[in-house]
PDB file of C-alpha atoms in Angstrom:
ATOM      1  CA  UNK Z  67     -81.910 -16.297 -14.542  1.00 78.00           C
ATOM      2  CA  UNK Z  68     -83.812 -13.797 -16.500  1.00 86.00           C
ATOM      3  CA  UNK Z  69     -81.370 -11.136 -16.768  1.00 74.00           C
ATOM      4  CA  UNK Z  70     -78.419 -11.580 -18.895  1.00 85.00           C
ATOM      5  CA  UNK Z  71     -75.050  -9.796 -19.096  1.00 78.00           C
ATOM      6  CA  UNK Z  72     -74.375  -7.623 -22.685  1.00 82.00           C
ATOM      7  CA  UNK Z  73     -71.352  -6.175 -22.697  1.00 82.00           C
ATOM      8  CA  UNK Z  74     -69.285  -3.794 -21.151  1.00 84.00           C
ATOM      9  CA  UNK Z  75     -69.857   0.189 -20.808  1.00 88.00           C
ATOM     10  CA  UNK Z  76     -67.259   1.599 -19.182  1.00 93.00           C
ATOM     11  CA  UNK Z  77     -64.197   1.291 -16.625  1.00 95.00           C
ATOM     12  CA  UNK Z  78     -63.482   3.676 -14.675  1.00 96.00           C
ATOM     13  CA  UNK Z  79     -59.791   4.656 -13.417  1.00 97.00           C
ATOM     14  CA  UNK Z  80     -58.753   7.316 -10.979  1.00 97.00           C
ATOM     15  CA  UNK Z  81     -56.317  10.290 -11.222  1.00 98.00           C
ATOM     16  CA  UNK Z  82     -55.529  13.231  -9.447  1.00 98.00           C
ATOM     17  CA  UNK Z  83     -57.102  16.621  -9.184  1.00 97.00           C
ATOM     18  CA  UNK Z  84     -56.816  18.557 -12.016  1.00 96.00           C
ATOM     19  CA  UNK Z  85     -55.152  15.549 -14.007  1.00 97.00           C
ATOM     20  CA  UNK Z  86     -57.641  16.360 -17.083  1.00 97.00           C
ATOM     21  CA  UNK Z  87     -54.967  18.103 -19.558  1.00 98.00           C
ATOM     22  CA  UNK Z  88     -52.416  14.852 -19.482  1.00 98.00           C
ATOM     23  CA  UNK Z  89     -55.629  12.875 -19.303  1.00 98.00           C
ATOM     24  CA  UNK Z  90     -56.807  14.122 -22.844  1.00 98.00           C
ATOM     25  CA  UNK Z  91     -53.293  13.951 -24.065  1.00 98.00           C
ATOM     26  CA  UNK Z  92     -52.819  10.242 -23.362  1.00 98.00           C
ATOM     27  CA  UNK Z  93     -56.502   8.697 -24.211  1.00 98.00           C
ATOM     28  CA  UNK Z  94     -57.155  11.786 -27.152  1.00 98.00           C
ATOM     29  CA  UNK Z  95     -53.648  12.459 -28.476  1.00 97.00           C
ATOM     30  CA  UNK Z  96     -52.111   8.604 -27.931  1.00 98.00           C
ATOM     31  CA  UNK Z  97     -55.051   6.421 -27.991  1.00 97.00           C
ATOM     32  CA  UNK Z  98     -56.994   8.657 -30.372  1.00 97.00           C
ATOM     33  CA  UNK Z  99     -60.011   7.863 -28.237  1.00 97.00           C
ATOM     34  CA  UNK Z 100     -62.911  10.679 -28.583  1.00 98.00           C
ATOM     35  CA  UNK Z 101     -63.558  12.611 -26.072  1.00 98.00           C
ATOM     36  CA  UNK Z 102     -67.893  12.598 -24.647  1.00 97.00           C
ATOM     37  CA  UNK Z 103     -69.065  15.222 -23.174  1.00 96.00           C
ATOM     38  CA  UNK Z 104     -69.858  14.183 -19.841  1.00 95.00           C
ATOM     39  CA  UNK Z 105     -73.544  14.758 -18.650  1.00 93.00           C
ATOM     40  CA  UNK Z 106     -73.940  18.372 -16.435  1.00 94.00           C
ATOM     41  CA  UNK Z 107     -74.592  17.126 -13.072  1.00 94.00           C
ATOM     42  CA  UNK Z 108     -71.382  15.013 -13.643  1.00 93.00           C
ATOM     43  CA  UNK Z 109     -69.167  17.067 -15.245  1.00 93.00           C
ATOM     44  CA  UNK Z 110     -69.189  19.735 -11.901  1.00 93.00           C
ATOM     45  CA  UNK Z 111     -67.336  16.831 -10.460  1.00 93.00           C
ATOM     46  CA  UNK Z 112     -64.160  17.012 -12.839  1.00 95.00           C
ATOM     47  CA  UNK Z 113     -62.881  14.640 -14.405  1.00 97.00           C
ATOM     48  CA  UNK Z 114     -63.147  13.505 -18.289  1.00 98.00           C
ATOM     49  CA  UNK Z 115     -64.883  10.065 -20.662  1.00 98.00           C
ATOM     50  CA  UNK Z 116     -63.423   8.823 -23.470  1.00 98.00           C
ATOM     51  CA  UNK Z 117     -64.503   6.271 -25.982  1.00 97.00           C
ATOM     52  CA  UNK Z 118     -63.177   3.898 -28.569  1.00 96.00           C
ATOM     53  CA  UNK Z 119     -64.467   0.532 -30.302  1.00 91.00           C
ATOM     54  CA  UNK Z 120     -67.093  -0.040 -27.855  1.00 88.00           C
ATOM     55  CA  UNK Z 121     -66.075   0.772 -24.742  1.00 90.00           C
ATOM     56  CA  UNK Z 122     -65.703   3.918 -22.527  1.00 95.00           C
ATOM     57  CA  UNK Z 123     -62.832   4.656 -19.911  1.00 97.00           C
ATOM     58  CA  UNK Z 124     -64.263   7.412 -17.108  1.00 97.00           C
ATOM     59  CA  UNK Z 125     -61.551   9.326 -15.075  1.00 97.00           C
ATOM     60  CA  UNK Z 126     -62.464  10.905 -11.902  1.00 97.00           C
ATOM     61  CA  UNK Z 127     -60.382  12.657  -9.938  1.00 97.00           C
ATOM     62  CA  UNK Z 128     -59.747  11.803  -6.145  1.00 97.00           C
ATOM     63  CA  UNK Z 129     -57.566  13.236  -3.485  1.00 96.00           C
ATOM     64  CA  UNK Z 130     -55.353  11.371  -2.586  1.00 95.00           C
ATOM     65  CA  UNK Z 131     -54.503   9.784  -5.473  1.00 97.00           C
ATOM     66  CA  UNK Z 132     -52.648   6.093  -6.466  1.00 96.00           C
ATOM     67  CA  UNK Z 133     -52.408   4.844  -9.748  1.00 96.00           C
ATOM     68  CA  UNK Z 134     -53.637   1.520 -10.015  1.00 93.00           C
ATOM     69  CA  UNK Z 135     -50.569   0.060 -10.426  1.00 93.00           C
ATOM     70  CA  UNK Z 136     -51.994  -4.141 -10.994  1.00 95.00           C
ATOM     71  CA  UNK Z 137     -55.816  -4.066 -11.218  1.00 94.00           C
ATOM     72  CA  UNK Z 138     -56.401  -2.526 -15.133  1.00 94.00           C
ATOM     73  CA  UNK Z 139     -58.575  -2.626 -18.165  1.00 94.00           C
ATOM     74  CA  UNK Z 140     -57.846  -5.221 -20.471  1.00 93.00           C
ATOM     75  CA  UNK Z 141     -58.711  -3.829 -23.788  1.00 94.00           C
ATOM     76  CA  UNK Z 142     -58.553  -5.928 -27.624  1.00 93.00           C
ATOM     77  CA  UNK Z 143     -56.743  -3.958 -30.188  1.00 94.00           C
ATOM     78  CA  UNK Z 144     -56.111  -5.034 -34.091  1.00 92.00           C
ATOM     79  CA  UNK Z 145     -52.069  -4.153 -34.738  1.00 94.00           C
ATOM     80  CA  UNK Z 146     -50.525  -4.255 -31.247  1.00 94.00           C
ATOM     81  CA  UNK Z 147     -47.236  -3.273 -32.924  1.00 96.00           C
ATOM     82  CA  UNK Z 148     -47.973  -0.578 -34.051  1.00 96.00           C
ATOM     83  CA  UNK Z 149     -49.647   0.437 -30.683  1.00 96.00           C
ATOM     84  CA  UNK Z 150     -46.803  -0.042 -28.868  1.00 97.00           C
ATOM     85  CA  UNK Z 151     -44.526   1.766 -31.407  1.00 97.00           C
ATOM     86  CA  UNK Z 152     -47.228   4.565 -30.779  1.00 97.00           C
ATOM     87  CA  UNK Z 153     -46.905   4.248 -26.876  1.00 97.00           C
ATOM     88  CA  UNK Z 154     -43.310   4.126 -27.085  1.00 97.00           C
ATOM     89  CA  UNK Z 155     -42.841   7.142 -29.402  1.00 97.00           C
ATOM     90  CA  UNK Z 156     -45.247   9.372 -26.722  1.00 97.00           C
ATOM     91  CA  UNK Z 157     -42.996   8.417 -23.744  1.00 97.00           C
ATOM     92  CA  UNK Z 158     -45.155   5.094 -22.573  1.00 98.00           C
ATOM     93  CA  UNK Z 159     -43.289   2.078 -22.432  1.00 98.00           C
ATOM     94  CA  UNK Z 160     -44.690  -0.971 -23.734  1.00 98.00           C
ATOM     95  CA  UNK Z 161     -44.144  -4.071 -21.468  1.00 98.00           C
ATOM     96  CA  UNK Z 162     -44.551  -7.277 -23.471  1.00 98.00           C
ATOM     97  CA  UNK Z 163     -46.532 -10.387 -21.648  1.00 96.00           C
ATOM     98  CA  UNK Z 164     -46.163 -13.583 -23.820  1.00 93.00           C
ATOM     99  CA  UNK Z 165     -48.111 -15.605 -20.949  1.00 94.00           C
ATOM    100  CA  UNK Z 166     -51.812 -15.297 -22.439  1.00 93.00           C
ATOM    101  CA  UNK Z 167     -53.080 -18.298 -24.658  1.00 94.00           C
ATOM    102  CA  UNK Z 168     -54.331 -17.218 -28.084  1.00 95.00           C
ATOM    103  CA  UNK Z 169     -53.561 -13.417 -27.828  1.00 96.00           C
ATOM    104  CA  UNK Z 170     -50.389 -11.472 -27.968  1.00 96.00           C
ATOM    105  CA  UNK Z 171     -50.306  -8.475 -25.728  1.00 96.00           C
ATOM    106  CA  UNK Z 172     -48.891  -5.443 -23.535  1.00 97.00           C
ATOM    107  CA  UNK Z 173     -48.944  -3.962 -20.876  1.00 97.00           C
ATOM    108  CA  UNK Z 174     -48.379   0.304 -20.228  1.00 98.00           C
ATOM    109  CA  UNK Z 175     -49.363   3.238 -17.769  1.00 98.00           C
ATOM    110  CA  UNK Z 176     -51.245   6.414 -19.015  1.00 98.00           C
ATOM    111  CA  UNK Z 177     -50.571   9.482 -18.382  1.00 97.00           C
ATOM    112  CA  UNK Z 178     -51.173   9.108 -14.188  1.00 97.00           C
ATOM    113  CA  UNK Z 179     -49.570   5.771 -14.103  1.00 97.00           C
ATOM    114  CA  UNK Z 180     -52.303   3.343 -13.983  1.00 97.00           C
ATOM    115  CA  UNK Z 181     -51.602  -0.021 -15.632  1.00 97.00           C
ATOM    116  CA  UNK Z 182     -53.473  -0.847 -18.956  1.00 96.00           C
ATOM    117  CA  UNK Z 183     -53.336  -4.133 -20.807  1.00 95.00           C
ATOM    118  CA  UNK Z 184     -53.775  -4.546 -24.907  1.00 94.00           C
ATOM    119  CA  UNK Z 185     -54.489  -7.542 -26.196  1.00 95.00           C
ATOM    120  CA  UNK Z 186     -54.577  -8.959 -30.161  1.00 94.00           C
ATOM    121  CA  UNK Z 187     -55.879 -12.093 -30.994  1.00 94.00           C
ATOM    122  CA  UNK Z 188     -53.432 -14.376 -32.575  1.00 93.00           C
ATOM    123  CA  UNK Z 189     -55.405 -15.666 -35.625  1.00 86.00           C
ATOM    124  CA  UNK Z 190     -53.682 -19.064 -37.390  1.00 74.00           C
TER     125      UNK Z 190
END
């Protein structure tokens, strides 16, 4: 093959219309994630990016909305305590998963109820 895979940009998860404000507060306000200014030809659709430690999360919203309750992101954190102590403070359960060789991690919902999993690398 010539072409090679690099790493990943973005995933992108959907919530509904005018789901932007509890958007921001979960990925901004919990995750501290920064908000990027989506591009102006995208932005006119709604919706809002965020990024953090080298990956993106776009949310667009859709009609008839459905959190994704199983598929998710699966996203490697340092000090997965003290996310969940953070997720747990702001209302988002934490929902611990000991079945994953060589990483601890948890599982939540953001602010629309889509699944996300965090993952820390168990280091010896």
């Amino acid at each position: 093959m010539s072409f090679r895979i690099e790493d990943l940009h973005h995933v992108q998860l959907l919530i509904p219309p005018g789901g932007e404000r509890a958007a921001r507060d979960f990925y901004s306000g919990v995750l501290g994630m920064t908000e990027v200014i989506k591009p102006p030809v995208l932005a006119a659709r709604g919706g809002c990016w965020f990024r953090a430690g080298g990956w993106e999360v776009h949310l667009s919203p859709v009609p008839d909305f459905t959190p994704a309750r199983k598929s998710h992101p699966g996203v490697l954190v340092s000090d997965l305590d003290a996310l969940a102590a953070t997720l747990e403070a702001a209302g988002h359960p934490a929902e611990w998963d000991p079945h994953f060789p060589g990483h601890r991690r948890l599982y939540s919902a953001d602010a629309h109820g889509n699944r996300l999993e965090f993952l820390e690398v168990v280091r010896d």
